[in-house]
Amino acid sequence: MTSLDYATMFRLDGRHAVVVGCGGIGGEIAAGLAAQGARVSCLDKDPATAEAVRDGLADHQTRAHAAYPVDVLDPASVGRVAEDLGDVDVLVLTAATNVRKRVLDYSAEEFDRVVGLNLRATFDVVRAFAPRMVERGSGSIVALTSIRAVVVEPGQGVYAATKAGVTQLVKTLSAELGPSGVRINAVAPGVVETPLTEQIRADEAWGRAYAEKSALGRWARPEEMVGAVCWLASDAASFVTGSQVMVDGGWTAIDGRFTPPFG
């Protein structure tokens, strides 16, 4: 007889989920986790963003959700919040930045800024939250990476390097934390309509080329990232760790933008 209840295995009732980075995709993920029954703590550098997302969760359940200002570039700040939050069942990391330049045009400051937020902060946040999961023998961590972890284009080199680095951290942590019952996975979005991609979408030809690169022929909406995260957070993914789930509309499955004629 299975130990999983198929009727509830996607539910997160009674679990405490923390979302780090609540703008755009992060806000939708927080809403999705709450809709599945989790109590959600919203963490963001901008207190107003964290509070707005928390307040938007009020209709999902009567439990008290929380909002915390936290600068993920400050390990001490992250550590204090992790201590305040206590036991955490689900940790989702979404914070990221990009400077779209060719590598030879990058300044050292720009390199440090992108690596610091995308890679170093992932390292620091996991180190702050994972030990208590290890002590309890359970937990699910989900890091958002990108299609750029596996495919790249001019101007995306440093960003891509950080996302590939996060992917390798996820794999290593899955090996190190797995024996303690803690799972860690990545969700890799394709092109998503967020403030980070506004520059691309503002250029009609550029935006259309990106849309046509995927099998579905369009950009993703932020809410389309939620299902993969909620699945990985839940018991439905109880034997999934060290994986990177591509939520890219088929971008990485297709070679080039040309559709050849048939017949």
Short mmCIF file of C-alpha atoms in Angstrom, two decimals:
data_model
loop_
_atom_site.label_atom_id
_atom_site.label_comp_id
_atom_site.label_asym_id
_atom_site.label_seq_id
_atom_site.Cartn_x
_atom_site.Cartn_y
_atom_site.Cartn_z
CA MET A 1 0.00 0.00 0.00
CA THR A 2 1.42 3.39 -0.93
CA SER A 3 2.46 5.80 1.83
CA LEU A 4 1.40 8.75 -0.34
CA ASP A 5 -2.12 10.09 -0.27
CA TYR A 6 -2.69 10.80 -3.95
CA ALA A 7 -5.57 13.14 -3.13
CA THR A 8 -3.38 15.46 -1.05
CA MET A 9 0.20 14.88 -2.17
CA PHE A 10 0.44 18.29 -3.85
CA ARG A 11 -0.88 20.08 -0.76
CA LEU A 12 1.35 22.01 1.66
CA ASP A 13 -0.98 22.28 4.63
CA GLY A 14 0.82 22.78 7.92
CA ARG A 15 4.11 23.73 6.28
CA HIS A 16 6.10 26.92 6.58
CA ALA A 17 7.41 28.25 3.27
CA VAL A 18 9.90 31.08 2.86
CA VAL A 19 10.19 32.96 -0.43
CA VAL A 20 13.34 35.06 -0.84
CA GLY A 21 12.78 37.76 -3.43
CA CYS A 22 9.09 38.62 -3.76
CA GLY A 23 8.95 40.82 -6.81
CA GLY A 24 7.54 39.45 -10.07
CA ILE A 25 7.87 35.66 -10.19
CA GLY A 26 8.54 35.50 -6.44
CA GLY A 27 5.22 37.12 -5.63
CA GLU A 28 3.35 34.62 -7.79
CA ILE A 29 5.23 31.73 -6.17
CA ALA A 30 4.29 33.01 -2.71
CA ALA A 31 0.64 33.12 -3.77
CA GLY A 32 0.83 29.60 -5.20
CA LEU A 33 2.40 28.15 -2.04
CA ALA A 34 -0.24 29.84 0.11
CA ALA A 35 -3.02 28.52 -2.13
CA GLN A 36 -1.71 25.01 -1.50
CA GLY A 37 -2.02 25.58 2.25
CA ALA A 38 1.44 26.77 3.29
CA ARG A 39 2.11 29.54 5.75
CA VAL A 40 4.34 31.89 3.80
CA SER A 41 7.05 34.26 4.98
CA CYS A 42 7.86 36.85 2.32
CA LEU A 43 11.46 38.13 2.33
CA ASP A 44 12.63 41.02 0.18
CA LYS A 45 15.13 43.84 0.33
CA ASP A 46 12.24 46.26 -0.20
CA PRO A 47 9.94 46.08 2.85
CA ALA A 48 7.00 47.46 0.86
CA THR A 49 7.30 44.65 -1.71
CA ALA A 50 7.40 41.95 0.98
CA GLU A 51 4.43 43.49 2.79
CA ALA A 52 2.36 43.91 -0.37
CA VAL A 53 2.84 40.25 -1.30
CA ARG A 54 2.04 39.15 2.26
CA ASP A 55 -1.13 41.26 2.31
CA GLY A 56 -2.19 39.74 -0.99
CA LEU A 57 -2.09 36.27 0.57
CA ALA A 58 -4.70 37.07 3.21
CA ASP A 59 -7.58 35.55 1.24
CA HIS A 60 -5.91 32.16 0.86
CA GLN A 61 -6.24 31.10 4.49
CA THR A 62 -6.64 32.45 7.99
CA ARG A 63 -3.09 31.66 9.09
CA ALA A 64 -0.80 34.62 9.64
CA HIS A 65 1.64 35.11 6.81
CA ALA A 66 4.69 37.27 7.47
CA ALA A 67 6.91 39.82 5.75
CA TYR A 68 10.54 40.54 6.53
CA PRO A 69 12.99 43.01 5.03
CA VAL A 70 16.27 41.26 4.33
CA ASP A 71 19.35 42.12 2.31
CA VAL A 72 20.63 38.82 0.93
CA LEU A 73 23.98 40.50 0.25
CA ASP A 74 24.43 40.80 4.02
CA PRO A 75 24.98 37.30 5.48
CA ALA A 76 24.45 38.59 9.02
CA SER A 77 21.02 39.96 8.04
CA VAL A 78 20.09 36.65 6.44
CA GLY A 79 21.25 34.74 9.51
CA ARG A 80 19.17 36.90 11.86
CA VAL A 81 16.00 36.39 9.83
CA ALA A 82 16.62 32.66 9.54
CA GLU A 83 16.93 32.49 13.32
CA ASP A 84 13.74 34.52 13.82
CA LEU A 85 11.73 32.35 11.43
CA GLY A 86 12.58 29.08 13.17
CA ASP A 87 11.59 25.85 11.44
CA VAL A 88 11.15 26.16 7.69
CA ASP A 89 9.80 23.36 5.49
CA VAL A 90 10.15 25.01 2.08
CA LEU A 91 12.73 27.57 0.95
CA VAL A 92 12.45 29.26 -2.46
CA LEU A 93 15.17 31.56 -3.80
CA THR A 94 14.31 33.93 -6.65
CA ALA A 95 16.48 37.03 -6.18
CA ALA A 96 18.67 37.78 -9.22
CA THR A 97 20.06 40.57 -11.35
CA ASN A 98 21.69 40.96 -14.75
CA VAL A 99 23.96 43.40 -16.54
CA ARG A 100 23.57 42.76 -20.24
CA LYS A 101 27.03 43.41 -21.68
CA ARG A 102 29.69 41.52 -23.56
CA VAL A 103 32.24 40.05 -21.19
CA LEU A 104 35.08 42.31 -22.38
CA ASP A 105 32.92 45.36 -21.63
CA TYR A 106 32.14 44.30 -18.05
CA SER A 107 33.61 46.26 -15.18
CA ALA A 108 34.86 44.49 -12.07
CA GLU A 109 32.09 46.19 -10.09
CA GLU A 110 29.40 44.88 -12.44
CA PHE A 111 30.86 41.38 -12.31
CA ASP A 112 30.87 41.44 -8.51
CA ARG A 113 27.29 42.76 -8.41
CA VAL A 114 25.89 39.98 -10.60
CA VAL A 115 27.92 37.20 -8.99
CA GLY A 116 27.19 38.55 -5.51
CA LEU A 117 23.41 38.47 -5.83
CA ASN A 118 22.93 35.49 -8.11
CA LEU A 119 25.53 33.06 -6.76
CA ARG A 120 27.04 34.21 -3.46
CA ALA A 121 23.66 35.10 -1.97
CA THR A 122 22.30 31.66 -2.90
CA PHE A 123 25.25 30.14 -1.03
CA ASP A 124 24.64 32.34 2.02
CA VAL A 125 20.86 31.85 2.16
CA VAL A 126 21.09 28.07 1.90
CA ARG A 127 23.78 27.99 4.59
CA ALA A 128 21.51 30.04 6.87
CA PHE A 129 18.34 27.95 6.45
CA ALA A 130 19.47 24.42 5.62
CA PRO A 131 21.07 23.44 8.97
CA ARG A 132 17.73 23.39 10.77
CA MET A 133 16.22 21.34 7.97
CA VAL A 134 19.08 18.88 8.39
CA GLU A 135 18.48 18.73 12.14
CA ARG A 136 14.79 17.96 11.60
CA GLY A 137 15.46 15.50 8.77
CA SER A 138 13.22 17.12 6.18
CA GLY A 139 12.86 20.11 3.90
CA SER A 140 12.63 21.20 0.27
CA ILE A 141 14.74 23.97 -1.26
CA VAL A 142 14.00 25.37 -4.73
CA ALA A 143 16.37 27.77 -6.48
CA LEU A 144 15.35 29.61 -9.63
CA THR A 145 18.02 29.37 -12.28
CA SER A 146 17.45 30.06 -16.00
CA ILE A 147 17.74 28.64 -19.47
CA ARG A 148 21.02 30.56 -19.39
CA ALA A 149 22.39 27.88 -17.09
CA VAL A 150 22.60 25.65 -20.17
CA VAL A 151 22.41 27.88 -23.27
CA VAL A 152 23.76 31.38 -23.77
CA GLU A 153 24.04 34.29 -26.19
CA PRO A 154 26.26 37.40 -26.48
CA GLY A 155 25.77 39.76 -23.55
CA GLN A 156 24.63 37.05 -21.13
CA GLY A 157 27.97 35.51 -20.18
CA VAL A 158 28.30 36.56 -16.53
CA TYR A 159 24.61 36.01 -15.78
CA ALA A 160 24.82 32.59 -17.43
CA ALA A 161 27.92 31.70 -15.42
CA THR A 162 26.12 32.50 -12.17
CA LYS A 163 23.07 30.45 -13.09
CA ALA A 164 25.24 27.51 -14.13
CA GLY A 165 27.03 27.92 -10.82
CA VAL A 166 23.73 27.75 -8.93
CA THR A 167 22.87 24.58 -10.84
CA GLN A 168 26.11 22.98 -9.72
CA LEU A 169 25.50 24.12 -6.13
CA VAL A 170 22.08 22.47 -6.30
CA LYS A 171 23.58 19.20 -7.48
CA THR A 172 26.29 19.24 -4.82
CA LEU A 173 23.88 20.15 -2.04
CA SER A 174 21.53 17.39 -3.12
CA ALA A 175 24.36 14.92 -2.51
CA GLU A 176 25.36 16.50 0.79
CA LEU A 177 21.89 17.10 2.24
CA GLY A 178 20.07 14.09 0.79
CA PRO A 179 21.17 11.64 3.48
CA SER A 180 19.52 13.96 6.02
CA GLY A 181 16.21 13.97 4.17
CA VAL A 182 16.55 17.44 2.66
CA ARG A 183 15.83 17.87 -1.06
CA ILE A 184 17.09 20.70 -3.28
CA ASN A 185 16.17 21.36 -6.89
CA ALA A 186 16.20 24.14 -9.48
CA VAL A 187 13.50 25.59 -11.71
CA ALA A 188 14.87 27.11 -14.92
CA PRO A 189 12.52 29.65 -16.51
CA GLY A 190 12.74 30.61 -20.14
CA VAL A 191 11.82 34.14 -21.21
CA VAL A 192 9.29 35.55 -18.77
CA GLU A 193 7.41 38.84 -18.75
CA THR A 194 9.11 40.50 -15.76
CA PRO A 195 10.78 43.87 -15.10
CA LEU A 196 14.15 42.17 -15.71
CA THR A 197 13.17 41.50 -19.34
CA GLU A 198 11.47 44.81 -20.03
CA GLN A 199 14.40 46.02 -22.15
CA ILE A 200 13.97 43.09 -24.51
CA ARG A 201 10.22 43.31 -24.82
CA ALA A 202 10.44 47.05 -25.52
CA ASP A 203 12.23 46.20 -28.79
CA GLU A 204 9.56 44.69 -31.04
CA ALA A 205 11.92 42.64 -33.22
CA TRP A 206 13.92 41.39 -30.24
CA GLY A 207 10.82 40.49 -28.26
CA ARG A 208 9.29 38.66 -31.21
CA ALA A 209 12.49 36.72 -31.87
CA TYR A 210 12.53 35.51 -28.26
CA ALA A 211 8.87 34.51 -28.46
CA GLU A 212 9.40 32.55 -31.66
CA LYS A 213 12.41 30.67 -30.27
CA SER A 214 10.24 28.54 -27.98
CA ALA A 215 8.03 25.68 -29.11
CA LEU A 216 4.98 27.52 -27.80
CA GLY A 217 5.81 30.69 -29.72
CA ARG A 218 5.32 33.16 -26.88
CA TRP A 219 6.74 34.59 -23.69
CA ALA A 220 5.87 32.99 -20.35
CA ARG A 221 3.76 34.69 -17.74
CA PRO A 222 5.20 34.82 -14.18
CA GLU A 223 2.42 32.61 -12.82
CA GLU A 224 3.48 29.81 -15.17
CA MET A 225 6.53 29.18 -12.97
CA VAL A 226 4.39 28.41 -9.93
CA GLY A 227 3.34 24.85 -10.72
CA ALA A 228 6.88 23.49 -10.93
CA VAL A 229 7.87 25.16 -7.65
CA CYS A 230 4.80 23.93 -5.77
CA TRP A 231 5.36 20.41 -7.12
CA LEU A 232 8.99 20.37 -5.99
CA ALA A 233 7.97 21.70 -2.59
CA SER A 234 5.37 18.98 -2.09
CA ASP A 235 5.34 15.27 -1.29
CA ALA A 236 4.51 14.64 -4.94
CA ALA A 237 8.23 15.24 -5.61
CA SER A 238 9.45 13.24 -2.61
CA PHE A 239 12.03 11.35 -4.71
CA VAL A 240 13.17 14.34 -6.76
CA THR A 241 16.43 16.05 -5.79
CA GLY A 242 19.42 17.46 -7.62
CA SER A 243 17.25 18.18 -10.67
CA GLN A 244 16.75 21.23 -12.84
CA VAL A 245 13.22 21.52 -14.21
CA MET A 246 13.07 23.47 -17.46
CA VAL A 247 9.98 25.68 -17.62
CA ASP A 248 10.94 27.27 -20.90
CA GLY A 249 8.17 26.54 -23.39
CA GLY A 250 10.51 24.18 -25.22
CA TRP A 251 13.29 26.78 -25.73
CA THR A 252 16.13 24.37 -24.94
CA ALA A 253 14.53 21.58 -27.00
CA ILE A 254 14.68 23.49 -30.28
CA ASP A 255 17.72 24.12 -32.48
CA GLY A 256 17.49 27.64 -33.87
CA ARG A 257 14.58 29.83 -34.92
CA PHE A 258 14.01 28.57 -38.48
CA THR A 259 10.97 26.43 -39.21
CA PRO A 260 11.77 24.29 -42.23
CA PRO A 261 9.13 23.61 -44.92
CA PHE A 262 7.54 20.17 -45.04
CA GLY A 263 6.15 18.25 -47.99
#
